[in-house]
Short mmCIF file of C-alpha atoms in Angstrom, two decimals:
data_model
loop_
_atom_site.label_atom_id
_atom_site.label_comp_id
_atom_site.label_asym_id
_atom_site.label_seq_id
_atom_site.Cartn_x
_atom_site.Cartn_y
_atom_site.Cartn_z
CA MET A 15 128.61 162.95 -74.80
CA GLY A 16 127.40 166.58 -74.26
CA ASN A 17 126.25 167.19 -77.98
CA SER A 18 124.72 164.01 -78.58
CA SER A 19 122.89 163.92 -75.13
CA HIS A 20 121.50 167.31 -75.99
CA GLN A 21 120.21 166.01 -79.17
CA LYS A 22 118.87 163.19 -77.50
CA GLY A 23 117.26 165.26 -74.94
CA LYS A 24 115.84 167.59 -77.36
CA MET A 25 114.18 164.59 -79.29
CA HIS A 26 112.53 163.03 -76.18
CA SER A 27 112.22 165.67 -73.53
CA LYS A 28 109.03 167.34 -74.63
CA LYS A 29 106.67 166.80 -71.94
CA PRO A 30 102.93 166.06 -72.94
CA LEU A 31 100.47 168.51 -72.79
CA GLY A 32 97.97 166.62 -70.88
CA ILE A 33 100.54 166.39 -67.98
CA GLN A 34 101.45 169.84 -68.37
CA LEU A 35 97.87 170.99 -67.59
CA PHE A 36 97.52 168.20 -64.90
CA GLU A 37 100.59 169.63 -62.97
CA CYS A 38 99.35 173.47 -63.53
CA VAL A 39 95.95 172.41 -62.03
CA GLN A 40 97.49 170.27 -59.20
CA GLY A 41 100.41 172.76 -58.42
CA SER A 42 103.08 170.28 -58.12
CA PRO A 43 104.86 167.81 -60.48
CA ILE A 44 103.30 164.36 -61.14
CA SER A 45 104.80 161.69 -59.05
CA PHE A 46 106.98 158.77 -60.19
CA ARG A 47 104.25 156.15 -59.03
CA SER A 48 101.38 158.18 -60.98
CA CYS A 49 103.58 157.92 -63.98
CA GLN A 50 103.97 154.25 -63.72
CA ALA A 51 100.02 153.95 -63.25
CA LEU A 52 99.59 156.15 -66.35
CA VAL A 53 102.01 154.20 -68.51
CA LEU A 54 100.68 150.92 -67.76
CA VAL A 55 97.04 152.12 -68.38
CA LEU A 56 97.81 153.89 -71.58
CA THR A 57 99.99 151.27 -72.91
CA PHE A 58 97.49 148.54 -71.95
CA LEU A 59 94.54 150.64 -73.84
CA SER A 60 96.78 151.38 -76.84
CA TYR A 61 97.58 147.73 -77.41
CA ALA A 62 94.10 146.53 -76.70
CA SER A 63 92.83 148.88 -79.31
CA TYR A 64 95.34 147.85 -81.78
CA HIS A 65 94.26 143.88 -81.23
CA ALA A 66 90.35 145.31 -81.25
CA THR A 67 90.97 146.45 -85.07
CA ARG A 68 93.01 143.22 -85.77
CA LYS A 69 90.37 141.03 -84.67
CA THR A 70 87.48 142.34 -86.74
CA THR A 71 88.27 140.61 -89.91
CA SER A 72 87.97 137.30 -88.44
CA ILE A 73 84.38 138.06 -87.21
CA VAL A 74 83.16 139.39 -90.57
CA LYS A 75 84.79 136.61 -92.79
CA SER A 76 81.88 134.44 -92.62
CA VAL A 77 79.50 137.09 -93.72
CA LEU A 78 81.68 138.05 -96.59
CA ASP A 79 82.01 134.40 -97.62
CA PRO A 80 79.13 132.25 -95.93
CA LYS A 81 78.82 130.00 -98.99
CA THR A 82 81.31 127.37 -97.70
CA ASN A 83 80.24 124.97 -95.06
CA LEU A 84 83.92 123.65 -94.07
CA GLY A 85 82.76 121.84 -91.20
CA ILE A 86 80.76 119.39 -93.33
CA LEU A 87 83.90 117.91 -94.91
CA HIS A 88 85.03 115.68 -92.03
CA TRP A 89 81.68 113.93 -91.46
CA PRO A 90 80.75 112.50 -95.22
CA SER A 91 78.11 110.13 -93.76
CA HIS A 92 76.05 113.16 -92.53
CA LEU A 93 77.25 115.46 -95.35
CA TYR A 94 73.78 116.29 -96.83
CA LEU A 95 71.79 116.31 -93.37
CA GLN A 96 74.55 118.95 -92.11
CA LYS A 97 74.53 121.02 -95.29
CA LEU A 98 70.80 121.46 -94.74
CA LYS A 99 71.30 122.49 -91.00
CA GLY A 100 74.12 124.78 -92.14
CA ALA A 101 71.82 126.45 -94.68
CA GLU A 102 69.17 127.27 -92.15
CA ASN A 103 71.42 129.38 -90.17
CA ASN A 104 73.15 131.24 -93.37
CA THR A 105 69.92 132.16 -95.32
CA THR A 106 69.98 135.69 -94.55
CA LEU A 107 73.65 136.25 -95.46
CA SER A 108 73.94 133.67 -98.33
CA SER A 109 74.74 136.40 -100.84
CA GLY A 110 77.98 137.32 -99.16
CA TRP A 111 80.16 140.37 -100.59
CA ALA A 112 81.83 140.11 -103.82
CA PRO A 113 84.63 139.21 -104.60
CA PHE A 114 84.70 137.21 -101.42
CA ASN A 115 81.64 135.20 -101.92
CA ALA A 116 83.00 133.68 -105.24
CA GLU A 117 84.50 130.02 -105.47
CA ASP A 118 87.90 131.35 -104.57
CA GLY A 119 86.65 133.70 -101.80
CA THR A 120 88.33 131.48 -98.98
CA ALA A 121 91.70 131.96 -100.52
CA LEU A 122 91.06 135.84 -101.05
CA LEU A 123 90.44 136.14 -97.27
CA GLY A 124 93.72 134.11 -96.76
CA GLN A 125 95.62 136.44 -99.26
CA ILE A 126 94.14 139.73 -97.22
CA ASP A 127 95.38 138.40 -93.99
CA LEU A 128 98.78 137.71 -95.67
CA ALA A 129 98.94 141.13 -97.03
CA PHE A 130 97.97 142.76 -93.67
CA LEU A 131 100.73 140.57 -91.66
CA GLY A 132 103.34 140.57 -94.12
CA VAL A 133 103.39 144.42 -94.21
CA TYR A 134 103.10 144.37 -90.64
CA ALA A 135 106.22 141.98 -90.20
CA ILE A 136 108.29 143.97 -92.57
CA GLY A 137 107.18 147.50 -90.93
CA MET A 138 107.92 145.92 -87.54
CA PHE A 139 111.63 145.69 -88.31
CA PHE A 140 111.74 149.32 -89.42
CA ALA A 141 109.41 150.60 -86.64
CA GLY A 142 111.56 149.04 -84.02
CA HIS A 143 114.95 150.50 -85.51
CA LEU A 144 113.04 153.92 -85.75
CA GLY A 145 111.52 153.42 -82.29
CA ASP A 146 115.05 153.69 -80.61
CA ARG A 147 115.61 157.15 -82.45
CA VAL A 148 112.65 159.29 -82.42
CA ASP A 149 109.70 160.28 -79.67
CA LEU A 150 107.74 156.96 -79.25
CA ARG A 151 104.93 158.99 -78.16
CA ILE A 152 104.64 160.51 -81.58
CA LEU A 153 105.20 157.29 -83.26
CA LEU A 154 102.60 155.45 -81.24
CA THR A 155 99.96 158.23 -81.86
CA ILE A 156 100.58 158.26 -85.60
CA GLY A 157 100.44 154.40 -85.83
CA MET A 158 97.08 154.41 -83.62
CA ILE A 159 95.35 157.26 -86.16
CA GLY A 160 96.67 155.75 -89.17
CA THR A 161 95.36 152.30 -88.04
CA GLY A 162 91.97 153.74 -87.34
CA LEU A 163 91.53 155.58 -90.54
CA PHE A 164 92.43 152.75 -92.68
CA THR A 165 90.48 150.32 -90.39
CA ALA A 166 87.28 152.30 -91.11
CA ALA A 167 88.23 152.76 -94.64
CA PHE A 168 88.06 148.85 -95.17
CA GLY A 169 84.32 149.09 -93.93
CA ALA A 170 83.52 152.13 -96.10
CA GLY A 171 83.71 149.60 -99.11
CA TYR A 172 80.27 148.52 -97.75
CA TRP A 173 78.91 151.93 -97.95
CA PHE A 174 80.33 153.11 -101.23
CA ASN A 175 79.35 149.50 -102.76
CA ILE A 176 83.21 148.76 -103.51
CA HIS A 177 83.68 145.23 -104.87
CA SER A 178 87.24 145.50 -105.96
CA PHE A 179 89.70 143.18 -104.35
CA TYR A 180 92.52 145.27 -104.77
CA TYR A 181 90.94 148.19 -102.72
CA PHE A 182 90.43 145.96 -99.88
CA LEU A 183 93.99 144.44 -100.06
CA GLY A 184 95.29 147.87 -99.89
CA MET A 185 93.43 149.08 -97.01
CA GLN A 186 94.54 146.00 -95.05
CA MET A 187 98.23 146.78 -96.25
CA MET A 188 98.04 150.19 -95.20
CA ALA A 189 96.59 149.14 -91.73
CA GLY A 190 99.28 146.74 -91.35
CA LEU A 191 101.87 149.28 -91.95
CA PHE A 192 100.64 151.73 -89.44
CA GLN A 193 100.09 148.79 -86.87
CA SER A 194 103.57 147.89 -87.04
CA SER A 195 104.51 150.72 -84.91
CA GLY A 196 102.76 149.69 -82.10
CA TRP A 197 104.33 146.78 -80.31
CA PRO A 198 108.03 148.06 -80.16
CA SER A 199 106.71 151.47 -78.93
CA VAL A 200 104.60 150.26 -75.85
CA VAL A 201 107.39 147.77 -74.84
CA ALA A 202 110.06 150.12 -75.13
CA VAL A 203 107.76 152.85 -73.15
CA VAL A 204 106.89 150.08 -70.35
CA GLY A 205 110.81 149.26 -70.11
CA ASN A 206 111.51 152.72 -69.49
CA TRP A 207 109.50 152.66 -66.39
CA PHE A 208 109.72 149.26 -64.64
CA GLY A 209 112.41 147.18 -63.29
CA LYS A 210 113.19 143.28 -63.29
CA SER A 211 111.56 142.45 -60.17
CA LYS A 212 108.67 139.99 -60.97
CA ARG A 213 109.05 140.98 -64.62
CA GLY A 214 107.52 138.02 -65.94
CA LEU A 215 104.34 138.17 -63.77
CA ILE A 216 103.86 141.73 -64.29
CA MET A 217 104.17 141.80 -68.31
CA GLY A 218 102.15 138.66 -68.21
CA ILE A 219 99.40 140.49 -66.36
CA TRP A 220 100.22 143.72 -68.59
CA ASN A 221 100.19 141.59 -71.90
CA ALA A 222 96.36 140.52 -71.09
CA HIS A 223 95.87 143.79 -73.43
CA THR A 224 96.32 141.20 -76.36
CA SER A 225 93.39 139.08 -75.23
CA VAL A 226 91.18 142.02 -73.97
CA GLY A 227 91.62 143.56 -77.35
CA ASN A 228 90.69 140.43 -79.15
CA ILE A 229 87.57 139.87 -76.81
CA SER A 230 86.40 143.44 -77.13
CA GLY A 231 87.01 143.55 -80.72
CA SER A 232 85.16 140.17 -81.22
CA LEU A 233 82.24 141.43 -79.07
CA ILE A 234 81.97 144.76 -80.83
CA ALA A 235 82.30 143.39 -84.12
CA ALA A 236 79.75 140.67 -83.78
CA ALA A 237 77.27 143.14 -82.27
CA MET A 238 77.65 145.47 -85.10
CA LEU A 239 76.89 142.81 -87.82
CA LYS A 240 73.11 143.36 -87.48
CA TYR A 241 73.89 147.27 -88.64
CA GLY A 242 75.97 146.13 -91.66
CA TRP A 243 79.53 144.57 -91.55
CA CYS A 244 80.87 148.14 -92.34
CA TRP A 245 80.12 149.19 -88.66
CA SER A 246 82.09 146.19 -87.43
CA PHE A 247 85.21 148.23 -88.81
CA ALA A 248 84.32 151.75 -88.45
CA LEU A 249 83.49 151.59 -84.58
CA PRO A 250 86.87 150.02 -83.76
CA GLY A 251 88.68 152.33 -86.06
CA MET A 252 87.10 155.57 -84.32
CA MET A 253 88.02 153.79 -81.05
CA ILE A 254 91.73 153.32 -81.60
CA ALA A 255 91.91 156.97 -83.03
CA LEU A 256 90.72 158.26 -80.04
CA VAL A 257 93.17 156.28 -77.75
CA GLY A 258 95.75 157.48 -79.94
CA LEU A 259 94.75 161.10 -79.03
CA THR A 260 94.89 160.25 -75.44
CA VAL A 261 98.31 158.90 -75.55
CA PHE A 262 99.49 161.85 -77.67
CA LEU A 263 98.19 164.25 -74.81
CA PHE A 264 99.23 161.97 -71.64
CA LEU A 265 101.75 159.42 -72.27
CA PRO A 266 105.20 160.04 -70.86
CA VAL A 267 107.83 157.78 -72.58
CA GLY A 268 110.32 157.75 -69.79
CA PRO A 269 111.20 159.37 -66.44
CA ASP A 270 113.69 162.00 -67.95
CA VAL A 271 110.67 163.54 -69.85
CA ILE A 272 109.10 164.13 -66.57
CA GLY A 273 112.13 165.28 -65.12
CA ILE A 274 112.51 162.65 -62.46
CA GLN A 275 115.45 160.92 -63.92
CA GLU A 276 117.84 160.86 -60.97
CA ASP A 277 116.11 160.52 -57.63
CA LEU A 278 112.74 159.09 -59.03
CA HIS A 279 111.17 160.94 -56.26
CA LEU A 280 112.58 158.44 -53.91
CA LYS A 281 115.28 158.35 -51.31
CA ASP A 282 118.23 155.75 -52.50
CA SER A 283 117.46 153.78 -49.18
CA GLU A 284 113.77 153.47 -50.29
CA LYS A 285 114.20 152.24 -53.78
CA THR A 286 113.23 148.85 -54.84
CA ASP A 287 113.97 147.02 -58.15
CA MET A 288 110.51 147.78 -59.04
CA ASP A 289 111.20 151.63 -59.01
CA THR A 290 114.39 151.36 -60.95
CA PRO A 291 113.66 151.73 -64.63
CA LEU A 292 114.40 148.55 -66.54
CA LEU A 293 116.80 150.31 -68.90
CA GLU A 294 119.96 150.89 -66.59
CA GLN A 295 121.99 153.42 -68.48
CA ARG A 296 125.87 154.17 -68.63
CA SER A 297 126.87 157.44 -69.92
CA GLU A 298 129.55 156.12 -72.44
CA THR A 299 126.93 153.94 -74.37
CA LYS A 300 123.38 155.04 -73.65
CA ASP A 301 123.21 157.68 -76.52
CA LYS A 302 124.20 155.10 -79.20
CA ALA A 303 121.50 153.10 -80.70
CA VAL A 304 122.08 149.52 -81.20
CA GLY A 305 122.28 148.40 -85.02
CA PHE A 306 120.02 145.88 -86.60
CA ILE A 307 122.64 143.11 -87.10
CA GLU A 308 124.24 143.81 -83.67
CA ALA A 309 120.69 143.27 -82.11
CA TRP A 310 120.61 139.81 -83.89
CA ARG A 311 124.08 139.01 -82.31
CA ILE A 312 122.45 139.41 -78.93
CA PRO A 313 122.81 135.96 -77.43
CA GLY A 314 119.53 134.03 -77.19
CA VAL A 315 117.71 136.69 -79.69
CA ALA A 316 117.77 134.24 -82.77
CA PRO A 317 116.41 131.21 -81.15
CA PHE A 318 113.36 133.06 -79.29
CA ALA A 319 112.57 134.88 -82.33
CA LEU A 320 112.37 131.71 -84.60
CA CYS A 321 110.41 130.09 -81.84
CA LEU A 322 107.99 133.21 -81.82
CA PHE A 323 107.73 132.64 -85.60
CA PHE A 324 105.79 129.01 -84.83
CA CYS A 325 104.16 130.35 -81.92
CA LYS A 326 102.39 133.29 -83.70
CA LEU A 327 101.63 131.01 -86.58
CA VAL A 328 99.37 128.86 -84.33
CA ALA A 329 98.24 132.08 -82.40
CA TYR A 330 97.36 134.01 -85.38
CA THR A 331 95.63 131.06 -87.36
CA PHE A 332 93.00 130.93 -84.30
CA LEU A 333 92.92 134.66 -84.20
CA TYR A 334 91.81 135.09 -87.88
CA TRP A 335 90.05 131.63 -88.56
CA LEU A 336 88.76 130.37 -85.22
CA PRO A 337 85.06 132.30 -85.68
CA PHE A 338 85.00 131.13 -89.08
CA TYR A 339 85.94 127.47 -88.05
CA ILE A 340 83.30 127.58 -85.18
CA SER A 341 80.36 128.93 -87.35
CA HIS A 342 81.15 126.00 -90.16
CA THR A 343 81.31 123.19 -87.85
CA ALA A 344 78.69 121.54 -86.18
CA ILE A 345 78.77 121.64 -82.33
CA GLY A 346 76.53 118.99 -80.81
CA GLY A 347 75.16 118.54 -84.28
CA GLN A 348 73.98 122.17 -84.47
CA TYR A 349 75.34 125.13 -86.31
CA LEU A 350 76.11 128.48 -84.43
CA SER A 351 75.26 131.81 -86.10
CA ASP A 352 78.01 134.14 -87.15
CA THR A 353 77.48 136.34 -83.99
CA SER A 354 77.36 133.35 -81.63
CA ALA A 355 80.51 131.91 -83.25
CA GLY A 356 82.30 135.50 -82.70
CA VAL A 357 81.07 135.50 -78.93
CA LEU A 358 82.08 132.07 -78.48
CA SER A 359 85.68 132.43 -80.11
CA THR A 360 86.42 135.07 -77.12
CA LEU A 361 86.83 132.13 -74.71
CA PHE A 362 90.02 131.14 -76.53
CA ASP A 363 91.44 134.55 -75.53
CA VAL A 364 90.22 134.41 -71.98
CA GLY A 365 92.15 131.32 -71.74
CA GLY A 366 95.12 133.31 -73.27
CA VAL A 367 95.00 135.80 -70.37
CA VAL A 368 95.44 133.09 -67.75
CA GLY A 369 98.15 131.44 -69.97
CA GLY A 370 100.14 134.69 -70.33
CA ILE A 371 99.89 135.43 -66.44
CA LEU A 372 100.55 131.63 -65.47
CA ALA A 373 103.53 131.51 -67.79
CA GLY A 374 105.11 134.80 -66.54
CA HIS A 375 104.50 133.68 -62.82
CA ILE A 376 106.11 130.18 -63.51
CA SER A 377 109.16 131.51 -65.51
CA ASP A 378 109.60 134.09 -62.51
CA HIS A 379 109.53 131.43 -60.01
CA LEU A 380 111.92 129.02 -61.79
CA ASP A 381 114.14 131.66 -63.08
CA ALA A 382 113.70 129.67 -66.43
CA ARG A 383 112.01 131.54 -69.46
CA ALA A 384 113.07 129.09 -72.09
CA LEU A 385 111.82 126.01 -69.96
CA THR A 386 108.64 127.71 -69.13
CA ALA A 387 107.92 128.49 -73.00
CA ALA A 388 108.96 125.04 -74.06
CA SER A 389 106.77 123.28 -71.68
CA PHE A 390 103.77 125.21 -72.60
CA THR A 391 104.30 124.81 -76.46
CA PHE A 392 104.86 120.92 -76.06
CA SER A 393 101.78 120.71 -74.06
CA ALA A 394 99.76 122.57 -76.41
CA ILE A 395 100.18 119.75 -78.94
CA PRO A 396 97.72 117.42 -77.35
CA ALA A 397 95.52 120.40 -76.44
CA LEU A 398 95.28 121.27 -80.27
CA TYR A 399 94.28 117.48 -80.86
CA PHE A 400 91.67 117.20 -78.38
CA TYR A 401 90.25 120.49 -79.43
CA ARG A 402 89.87 119.23 -82.97
CA VAL A 403 88.77 115.76 -82.27
CA TYR A 404 86.25 116.57 -79.33
CA GLY A 405 85.48 120.10 -79.74
CA SER A 406 82.45 119.08 -81.88
CA VAL A 407 81.07 116.83 -79.25
CA SER A 408 79.00 119.34 -77.28
CA LEU A 409 79.12 123.04 -76.48
CA ALA A 410 80.38 122.30 -73.14
CA TRP A 411 83.45 120.32 -74.43
CA ASN A 412 83.93 123.00 -77.19
CA ILE A 413 84.17 125.74 -74.33
CA ALA A 414 86.64 123.60 -71.86
CA LEU A 415 89.01 122.65 -74.73
CA MET A 416 89.09 126.00 -76.33
CA PHE A 417 90.09 127.76 -73.08
CA VAL A 418 92.87 125.23 -72.31
CA THR A 419 94.31 125.29 -75.91
CA GLY A 420 93.98 129.27 -75.50
CA MET A 421 96.12 129.07 -72.27
CA LEU A 422 98.68 126.83 -73.84
CA VAL A 423 99.08 128.50 -77.25
CA ASN A 424 99.08 132.15 -76.08
CA GLY A 425 101.21 131.39 -72.76
CA PRO A 426 104.49 131.21 -74.52
CA TYR A 427 103.59 133.89 -77.01
CA ALA A 428 102.85 136.25 -74.44
CA LEU A 429 106.02 135.52 -72.49
CA ILE A 430 108.35 135.84 -75.17
CA THR A 431 107.00 138.87 -76.74
CA THR A 432 107.04 140.74 -73.22
CA ALA A 433 109.55 139.48 -70.60
CA VAL A 434 111.85 137.64 -72.70
CA SER A 435 112.21 140.69 -75.19
CA ALA A 436 112.76 142.75 -72.24
CA ASP A 437 115.46 140.43 -70.61
CA LEU A 438 117.48 140.29 -73.91
CA GLY A 439 116.80 143.95 -74.79
CA THR A 440 118.64 144.99 -71.70
CA HIS A 441 121.09 142.00 -71.59
CA SER A 442 124.60 142.43 -69.84
CA SER A 443 126.31 142.11 -73.37
CA LEU A 444 125.01 145.45 -74.13
CA ASN A 445 127.21 147.20 -71.52
CA GLY A 446 124.14 149.41 -70.30
CA ASN A 447 122.75 150.45 -73.62
CA SER A 448 119.53 152.04 -73.20
CA ARG A 449 118.53 152.32 -76.63
CA ALA A 450 118.18 148.50 -77.88
CA LEU A 451 114.82 147.74 -76.42
CA ALA A 452 112.66 148.58 -79.10
CA THR A 453 115.03 147.22 -81.77
CA VAL A 454 115.30 143.94 -80.03
CA THR A 455 111.57 143.73 -79.55
CA ALA A 456 110.91 144.34 -83.19
CA ILE A 457 113.23 141.65 -84.36
CA ILE A 458 111.78 139.08 -82.25
CA ASP A 459 108.08 140.08 -82.67
CA GLY A 460 108.86 140.85 -86.46
CA THR A 461 110.10 137.56 -86.90
CA GLY A 462 107.22 136.17 -85.27
CA SER A 463 104.79 138.04 -87.38
CA ILE A 464 105.94 136.71 -90.34
CA GLY A 465 104.63 133.32 -88.87
CA ALA A 466 101.58 135.14 -87.97
CA ALA A 467 101.23 136.00 -91.81
CA VAL A 468 102.22 132.53 -92.99
CA GLY A 469 99.62 130.68 -90.75
CA PRO A 470 96.34 132.37 -91.95
CA LEU A 471 97.41 132.16 -95.45
CA LEU A 472 98.08 128.48 -95.48
CA THR A 473 94.79 128.08 -93.53
CA GLY A 474 92.99 129.71 -96.17
CA TYR A 475 93.88 127.23 -98.70
CA ILE A 476 94.35 124.25 -96.75
CA SER A 477 90.95 124.61 -94.71
CA SER A 478 89.05 124.44 -98.05
CA ARG A 479 90.14 120.87 -98.33
CA SER A 480 90.63 119.70 -94.71
CA TRP A 481 90.37 121.39 -91.39
CA GLY A 482 92.22 118.06 -90.01
CA ALA A 483 95.15 119.13 -92.32
CA VAL A 484 95.07 122.55 -90.68
CA PHE A 485 95.28 121.20 -87.00
CA THR A 486 98.20 118.87 -88.22
CA MET A 487 100.21 121.96 -89.41
CA LEU A 488 99.14 123.84 -86.20
CA MET A 489 100.63 120.90 -83.90
CA ALA A 490 103.76 120.49 -86.08
CA SER A 491 104.44 124.26 -85.56
CA ALA A 492 104.19 123.87 -81.91
CA LEU A 493 106.53 120.99 -81.77
CA VAL A 494 108.80 123.06 -83.86
CA ALA A 495 108.70 126.07 -81.58
CA GLY A 496 109.50 123.88 -78.50
CA LEU A 497 112.49 122.09 -80.38
CA LEU A 498 114.16 125.42 -81.23
CA LEU A 499 114.38 126.20 -77.28
CA THR A 500 116.45 122.94 -76.62
CA ARG A 501 119.86 124.54 -76.27
CA LEU A 502 118.35 127.41 -73.85
CA VAL A 503 116.39 124.67 -72.04
CA VAL A 504 119.59 122.49 -71.50
CA ALA A 505 121.44 125.64 -70.42
CA GLU A 506 118.88 126.57 -68.10
CA VAL A 507 118.63 123.22 -66.45
CA ALA A 508 122.19 122.86 -66.24
CA ALA A 509 122.69 126.39 -64.72
CA LYS A 510 120.01 125.32 -62.25
CA MET A 511 122.02 122.16 -61.26
CA GLU A 512 125.18 124.19 -61.24
CA SER A 513 123.65 126.52 -58.62
CA ARG A 514 122.55 123.77 -56.39
CA ARG A 515 126.41 123.00 -56.06
CA THR A 516 127.78 126.57 -56.05
CA PRO A 517 125.96 129.83 -55.27
CA ALA A 518 124.66 131.67 -58.13
CA THR A 519 126.51 134.70 -59.22
CA HIS A 520 124.91 135.76 -62.16
CA ASP A 521 121.42 137.29 -63.12
CA ALA A 522 118.86 134.96 -63.86
CA SER A 523 117.67 136.70 -66.91
CA ASP A 524 121.11 135.84 -68.47
CA LEU A 525 120.92 132.06 -68.03
CA PRO A 526 119.85 131.08 -71.47
CA VAL A 527 122.02 133.74 -72.93
CA SER A 528 125.21 132.67 -71.27
CA SER A 529 125.33 129.28 -72.97
CA MET A 530 124.47 130.95 -76.36
CA GLY A 531 127.69 132.95 -76.24
CA GLU A 532 129.95 129.94 -75.85
CA PRO A 533 131.19 128.06 -78.72
#
């Protein structure tokens, strides 16, 4: 073990310069609690900035392709009246930006989304594999600065008057590649510092970074439109690069980096589950990284990964197309401007924050991750239907239904990508292996990201004919997502019933997994 441990220590033990400077000024080592707070704040800001850059495209879509008023396709009796009203709101931006203002502009925007998310999904698998083997702080920093560079480069097409579809396609593909390093890295870092106690609730609150990033990205991009759509990309790009530099200077990837691996600055009698790192280590296995196929074989990984495929298909369709849908749909008989539609769409993410926290809290209380996730996905089906049918009645109805839909759609998405990934990445079948979390996280979220690529792509084609068909696709996806967890739900319910008869002797986080290990 000595040689491999030394190599691993050499790879991961460099203390961030910012922390070295802080300790020098303070005259004493930084405390464990301070490191936990620092990790939460930095990883929260890090992934929020990732999503802020990711959200920009959906806000700018209606500026690049303002020609098609898709909302009118569903009210033929008022076709010409609504077309006239829509024209009043789009006169200043009616020219759009070539090549996206052509007849196939909507499909081209769908292909841009596919390119970004496709590369992101593929890169996720490699990034997770890499994240268990290299310094996560360096990997995260490179990902953030690269994302900022290529996000700004997309906007630079406005300044340099570029109209080549392949230029914008290439910039989005490169941005997706660099973004793929983000999620496995931040989850693994948080997993190094936090224990199992109330994991669902803590990670549900922490996972609000997704919605906070979407909201801030929407507001920034919408506010910058009046200066030119280029600034809607440039400003978020600069912001994520600055956060990336901060991560490089201050992020401690694990307690061993700070030199508090053993006692964690606490007496043994004072330790609580929250103070114990999520990744309990055993000396004989902790230095061996888990292989990709081995990680897939961990009981429970496959069904949750496939479930996330359909959950993210729904969530990312809203992420990329909701502002466009709102701006092209009459709400209370009137069309909203592109800026107003972008601001209104943030309420979906506000609901997502509530949904993520609620799902985490419920799953902690019930000790049932699969049951909670399935309940949310099935409940999302009627929510999607009501938003489609009644969301155009009035602004108040739209706001209320959008909030509820966001809560039910993002709840299971947040739960699976955080608490469930952490549960499975530290599952008992790994025998204490501490270097599996990034790989397992990448498998689950990478599979989900393939769905995230498929949803917006299909929407780009289907929406030009019928938004009703788009919502049918979303409801069907939510149904399949819930059905994929059926076996795990049955296992959790059976375990609950059994525990009422006999005292529980196993960890609740392994409930769904135990059933998957049996033939």
